[in-house]
Tab-separated table of C-alpha atoms in Angstrom:
chain	number	residue	atom	x	y	z
A	1	UNK	CA	0.000	0.000	0.000
A	2	UNK	CA	2.844	2.388	0.773
A	3	UNK	CA	4.483	1.662	-2.565
A	4	UNK	CA	1.198	2.224	-4.374
A	5	UNK	CA	0.638	5.501	-2.575
A	6	UNK	CA	4.137	6.741	-3.294
A	7	UNK	CA	3.973	5.822	-6.967
A	8	UNK	CA	0.563	7.365	-7.503
A	9	UNK	CA	1.463	10.521	-5.606
A	10	UNK	CA	3.443	11.794	-8.538
A	11	UNK	CA	0.670	10.903	-10.970
A	12	UNK	CA	-2.238	12.425	-9.089
A	13	UNK	CA	-2.405	15.977	-7.747
A	14	UNK	CA	-5.134	17.002	-5.298
A	15	UNK	CA	-6.418	20.541	-5.104
A	16	UNK	CA	-9.183	22.298	-3.187
A	17	UNK	CA	-11.452	24.598	-5.184
A	18	UNK	CA	-11.637	28.138	-3.956
A	19	UNK	CA	-14.836	29.717	-2.668
A	20	UNK	CA	-16.290	26.436	-1.548
A	21	UNK	CA	-17.673	25.971	1.906
A	22	UNK	CA	-17.619	22.218	1.716
A	23	UNK	CA	-14.508	20.210	2.156
A	24	UNK	CA	-14.044	18.536	-1.244
A	25	UNK	CA	-11.032	17.333	-3.127
A	26	UNK	CA	-10.739	17.449	-6.921
A	27	UNK	CA	-8.373	14.886	-8.376
A	28	UNK	CA	-6.677	15.771	-11.653
A	29	UNK	CA	-4.421	13.440	-13.587
A	30	UNK	CA	-1.076	14.745	-14.740
A	31	UNK	CA	1.520	13.502	-17.183
A	32	UNK	CA	3.882	12.542	-14.415
A	33	UNK	CA	2.635	8.928	-14.273
A	34	UNK	CA	5.368	6.294	-14.589
A	35	UNK	CA	5.623	4.533	-17.957
A	36	UNK	CA	5.407	0.742	-17.779
A	37	UNK	CA	7.457	-0.988	-20.466
A	38	UNK	CA	5.555	-3.654	-22.406
A	39	UNK	CA	7.481	-6.835	-22.835
A	40	UNK	CA	7.440	-8.706	-26.149
A	41	UNK	CA	4.776	-11.401	-26.201
A	42	UNK	CA	6.076	-14.910	-26.423
A	43	UNK	CA	5.130	-16.668	-29.640
A	44	UNK	CA	2.439	-19.293	-29.349
A	45	UNK	CA	2.862	-22.904	-30.468
A	46	UNK	CA	1.035	-22.309	-33.747
A	47	UNK	CA	3.172	-19.261	-34.557
A	48	UNK	CA	6.491	-20.984	-33.941
A	49	UNK	CA	5.415	-24.228	-35.651
A	50	UNK	CA	5.210	-26.342	-32.544
A	51	UNK	CA	8.220	-28.583	-32.126
A	52	UNK	CA	9.101	-28.332	-35.811
A	53	UNK	CA	11.503	-25.880	-37.333
A	54	UNK	CA	12.496	-24.581	-40.728
A	55	UNK	CA	10.528	-25.631	-43.775
A	56	UNK	CA	8.546	-28.268	-41.855
A	57	UNK	CA	7.173	-25.635	-39.455
A	58	UNK	CA	5.086	-24.151	-42.275
A	59	UNK	CA	2.808	-27.180	-42.183
A	60	UNK	CA	1.779	-29.865	-44.633
A	61	UNK	CA	1.100	-28.686	-48.212
A	62	UNK	CA	1.969	-25.119	-47.267
A	63	UNK	CA	2.208	-22.399	-49.875
A	64	UNK	CA	5.294	-20.463	-50.856
A	65	UNK	CA	4.342	-17.515	-48.631
A	66	UNK	CA	3.940	-19.705	-45.551
A	67	UNK	CA	7.253	-21.457	-46.207
A	68	UNK	CA	8.993	-18.113	-46.647
A	69	UNK	CA	7.668	-16.917	-43.264
A	70	UNK	CA	8.767	-20.146	-41.580
A	71	UNK	CA	12.266	-20.236	-43.046
A	72	UNK	CA	12.908	-16.507	-43.275
A	73	UNK	CA	13.950	-16.827	-46.897
A	74	UNK	CA	12.532	-14.225	-49.254
A	75	UNK	CA	10.771	-15.879	-52.168
A	76	UNK	CA	10.360	-14.069	-55.454
A	77	UNK	CA	6.678	-13.727	-56.366
A	78	UNK	CA	5.737	-16.289	-58.979
A	79	UNK	CA	4.512	-15.228	-62.397
A	80	UNK	CA	1.378	-17.245	-63.083
A	81	UNK	CA	-0.856	-16.798	-66.140
A	82	UNK	CA	-0.073	-13.192	-67.006
A	83	UNK	CA	0.198	-11.069	-70.123
A	84	UNK	CA	3.403	-9.037	-69.764
A	85	UNK	CA	4.350	-6.587	-72.545
A	86	UNK	CA	2.032	-8.341	-74.960
A	87	UNK	CA	3.501	-11.789	-74.253
A	88	UNK	CA	2.193	-14.734	-72.279
A	89	UNK	CA	4.261	-15.323	-69.152
A	90	UNK	CA	4.166	-18.172	-66.655
A	91	UNK	CA	7.008	-19.676	-64.639
A	92	UNK	CA	5.755	-23.125	-65.638
A	93	UNK	CA	5.724	-22.228	-69.365
A	94	UNK	CA	9.231	-22.813	-70.723
A	95	UNK	CA	10.235	-22.819	-74.404
A	96	UNK	CA	6.635	-22.732	-75.562
A	97	UNK	CA	5.439	-25.680	-73.532
A	98	UNK	CA	4.470	-26.611	-69.996
A	99	UNK	CA	7.338	-27.826	-67.840
A	100	UNK	CA	5.842	-31.123	-66.683
A	101	UNK	CA	8.375	-31.406	-63.857
A	102	UNK	CA	6.508	-28.590	-62.094
A	103	UNK	CA	3.215	-30.474	-62.223
A	104	UNK	CA	4.257	-33.533	-60.241
A	105	UNK	CA	1.993	-34.782	-57.481
A	106	UNK	CA	3.356	-34.435	-53.956
A	107	UNK	CA	2.020	-37.882	-53.051
A	108	UNK	CA	3.012	-40.041	-56.006
A	109	UNK	CA	5.795	-37.974	-57.554
A	110	UNK	CA	4.267	-38.469	-61.019
A	111	UNK	CA	2.811	-35.852	-63.327
A	112	UNK	CA	-0.633	-34.728	-62.221
A	113	UNK	CA	-2.349	-34.409	-65.583
A	114	UNK	CA	-5.360	-32.717	-64.028
A	115	UNK	CA	-3.118	-29.789	-63.114
A	116	UNK	CA	-1.763	-29.699	-66.659
A	117	UNK	CA	-5.279	-29.640	-68.082
A	118	UNK	CA	-6.255	-26.866	-65.663
A	119	UNK	CA	-3.245	-24.787	-66.672
A	120	UNK	CA	-3.854	-25.270	-70.396
A	121	UNK	CA	-7.551	-24.404	-70.068
A	122	UNK	CA	-6.658	-21.265	-68.087
A	123	UNK	CA	-3.987	-20.287	-70.661
A	124	UNK	CA	-6.385	-20.589	-73.583
A	125	UNK	CA	-9.082	-18.690	-71.718
A	126	UNK	CA	-6.608	-15.898	-70.930
A	127	UNK	CA	-5.510	-15.652	-74.569
A	128	UNK	CA	-9.130	-15.738	-75.713
A	129	UNK	CA	-9.977	-12.778	-73.490
A	130	UNK	CA	-6.693	-10.981	-74.264
A	131	UNK	CA	-5.588	-11.836	-77.829
A	132	UNK	CA	-1.878	-11.355	-78.527
A	133	UNK	CA	0.048	-11.759	-81.791
A	134	UNK	CA	2.013	-14.924	-82.490
A	135	UNK	CA	5.709	-14.534	-83.241
A	136	UNK	CA	8.289	-16.972	-84.550
A	137	UNK	CA	10.617	-16.203	-81.645
A	138	UNK	CA	8.130	-17.671	-79.163
A	139	UNK	CA	6.378	-20.617	-80.850
A	140	UNK	CA	3.844	-22.770	-79.022
A	141	UNK	CA	5.312	-26.266	-78.882
A	142	UNK	CA	2.823	-27.778	-76.458
A	143	UNK	CA	0.232	-30.129	-77.935
A	144	UNK	CA	-2.752	-31.439	-75.996
A	145	UNK	CA	-2.169	-34.854	-77.581
A	146	UNK	CA	0.704	-35.240	-75.113
A	147	UNK	CA	-1.863	-35.651	-72.349
A	148	UNK	CA	-2.715	-39.385	-72.004
A	149	UNK	CA	-6.105	-40.502	-73.246
A	150	UNK	CA	-7.081	-41.897	-69.852
A	151	UNK	CA	-6.626	-38.436	-68.306
A	152	UNK	CA	-9.219	-37.015	-70.721
A	153	UNK	CA	-11.588	-39.913	-70.055
A	154	UNK	CA	-11.227	-39.559	-66.305
A	155	UNK	CA	-11.614	-35.789	-66.389
A	156	UNK	CA	-14.462	-35.318	-68.859
A	157	UNK	CA	-16.037	-38.533	-70.138
A	158	UNK	CA	-16.525	-40.504	-66.911
A	159	UNK	CA	-18.489	-37.773	-65.098
A	160	UNK	CA	-20.593	-37.211	-68.203
A	161	UNK	CA	-21.216	-40.949	-68.634
A	162	UNK	CA	-22.194	-41.278	-64.975
A	163	UNK	CA	-24.693	-38.442	-65.341
A	164	UNK	CA	-26.197	-39.891	-68.523
A	165	UNK	CA	-26.484	-43.372	-66.998
A	166	UNK	CA	-28.353	-41.945	-64.039
A	167	UNK	CA	-30.762	-40.024	-66.258
A	168	UNK	CA	-31.374	-43.029	-68.499
A	169	UNK	CA	-32.063	-45.235	-65.463
A	170	UNK	CA	-34.555	-42.755	-64.009
A	171	UNK	CA	-36.374	-42.199	-67.298
A	172	UNK	CA	-36.423	-45.931	-68.040
A	173	UNK	CA	-37.917	-46.695	-64.625
A	174	UNK	CA	-40.602	-44.016	-65.040
A	175	UNK	CA	-41.559	-45.224	-68.519
A	176	UNK	CA	-41.594	-48.885	-67.391
A	177	UNK	CA	-43.880	-47.992	-64.484
A	178	UNK	CA	-46.148	-46.077	-66.889
A	179	UNK	CA	-46.375	-49.040	-69.294
A	180	UNK	CA	-46.998	-51.398	-66.376
A	181	UNK	CA	-49.849	-49.222	-65.135
A	182	UNK	CA	-51.487	-49.107	-68.572
A	183	UNK	CA	-50.947	-52.609	-69.966
A	184	UNK	CA	-50.130	-54.625	-66.846
A	185	UNK	CA	-46.896	-55.904	-68.398
A	186	UNK	CA	-44.176	-56.181	-65.768
A	187	UNK	CA	-40.578	-55.061	-66.053
A	188	UNK	CA	-39.306	-58.500	-67.083
A	189	UNK	CA	-42.010	-58.889	-69.717
A	190	UNK	CA	-41.192	-55.490	-71.185
A	191	UNK	CA	-37.482	-56.319	-71.495
A	192	UNK	CA	-38.230	-59.640	-73.210
A	193	UNK	CA	-40.613	-58.165	-75.771
A	194	UNK	CA	-39.593	-56.444	-79.001
A	195	UNK	CA	-41.507	-53.267	-78.238
A	196	UNK	CA	-39.986	-53.103	-74.788
A	197	UNK	CA	-36.455	-53.372	-76.148
A	198	UNK	CA	-37.261	-50.768	-78.805
A	199	UNK	CA	-38.602	-48.357	-76.191
A	200	UNK	CA	-35.515	-48.930	-74.036
A	201	UNK	CA	-33.166	-48.092	-76.904
A	202	UNK	CA	-35.215	-45.031	-77.855
A	203	UNK	CA	-35.002	-43.790	-74.272
A	204	UNK	CA	-31.231	-44.249	-74.133
A	205	UNK	CA	-30.626	-42.573	-77.510
A	206	UNK	CA	-32.904	-39.683	-76.579
A	207	UNK	CA	-30.903	-39.109	-73.380
A	208	UNK	CA	-27.661	-39.161	-75.395
A	209	UNK	CA	-28.935	-36.715	-77.995
A	210	UNK	CA	-30.655	-34.293	-75.634
A	211	UNK	CA	-28.402	-33.944	-72.583
A	212	UNK	CA	-29.452	-30.428	-71.592
A	213	UNK	CA	-32.140	-27.969	-72.628
A	214	UNK	CA	-29.519	-26.011	-74.570
A	215	UNK	CA	-29.194	-28.986	-76.930
A	216	UNK	CA	-32.723	-28.277	-78.164
A	217	UNK	CA	-31.616	-24.829	-79.331
A	218	UNK	CA	-28.583	-26.432	-80.982
A	219	UNK	CA	-30.694	-28.864	-82.985
A	220	UNK	CA	-33.121	-26.095	-83.881
A	221	UNK	CA	-30.189	-24.098	-85.250
A	222	UNK	CA	-29.064	-27.093	-87.308
A	223	UNK	CA	-32.541	-27.483	-88.801
A	224	UNK	CA	-32.702	-23.783	-89.646
A	225	UNK	CA	-29.280	-23.988	-91.273
A	226	UNK	CA	-30.236	-27.058	-93.300
A	227	UNK	CA	-33.368	-25.370	-94.667
A	228	UNK	CA	-31.887	-21.879	-95.021
A	229	UNK	CA	-31.051	-22.103	-98.726
A	230	UNK	CA	-34.445	-23.593	-99.558
A	231	UNK	CA	-36.156	-20.707	-97.801
A	232	UNK	CA	-33.879	-18.242	-99.559
A	233	UNK	CA	-34.633	-19.816	-102.954
A	234	UNK	CA	-38.361	-19.756	-102.358
A	235	UNK	CA	-38.168	-16.121	-101.230
A	236	UNK	CA	-36.724	-15.088	-104.612
A	237	UNK	CA	-39.943	-16.260	-106.331
A	238	UNK	CA	-42.300	-14.213	-104.174
A	239	UNK	CA	-44.605	-12.378	-106.564
A	240	UNK	CA	-42.944	-13.965	-109.599
A	241	UNK	CA	-44.524	-16.644	-111.757
A	242	UNK	CA	-42.327	-19.696	-111.942
A	243	UNK	CA	-41.636	-21.443	-115.251
A	244	UNK	CA	-42.909	-24.722	-113.839
A	245	UNK	CA	-46.269	-23.125	-113.058
A	246	UNK	CA	-46.536	-21.757	-116.631
A	247	UNK	CA	-45.743	-25.189	-118.072
A	248	UNK	CA	-48.494	-26.805	-116.018
A	249	UNK	CA	-51.026	-24.429	-117.510
């Protein structure tokens, strides 16, 4: 208590207001209070990486920024999918092709073709939105045929096939239940009959041809294109008597 009183005596000054009949004390703070130095906070376990040190302290599958903070090594910012001075630039794009050594999986050590496909799709989208001239000094040597066929099947065809199989199964079940309700023919009887097999194939082919509602507009455009010249030819004879009509008379 004595120490507290002595330390606060310099920080607090008491004065009695003049012209007051009551005994009151006004306390005013001054700038004479002692300054307490704040000690540096000790880093927590998550900040110092636990018991690990160096590159391992950044954590599993850490990014370049996290590894740089853990090791203290300054990492140059990577150039990824950029148009610099009218040229495509990417640290993974070397001599007009993707450097496949930079697309290896951390688990298997082999080339992750999904990452290559992602990079190529992003590159083409960037060049589509920002067209740049082609020059002989920087030819494009990468060909998508270098990507194995099974990578394309796994990436695009298998998900699409799974979706189409599910739709065909649902539509086939609904149509079979409808036929059963009308004719009384069960599922086995429908599959053994000619009409049942024909209806099954028509259902599957219809699902393959019309996958989304946008396909209807596509087929409509094809029909309009196929009949465009006939319509144009017939329009030239509007109000004009055709020779074939004169011959008939």
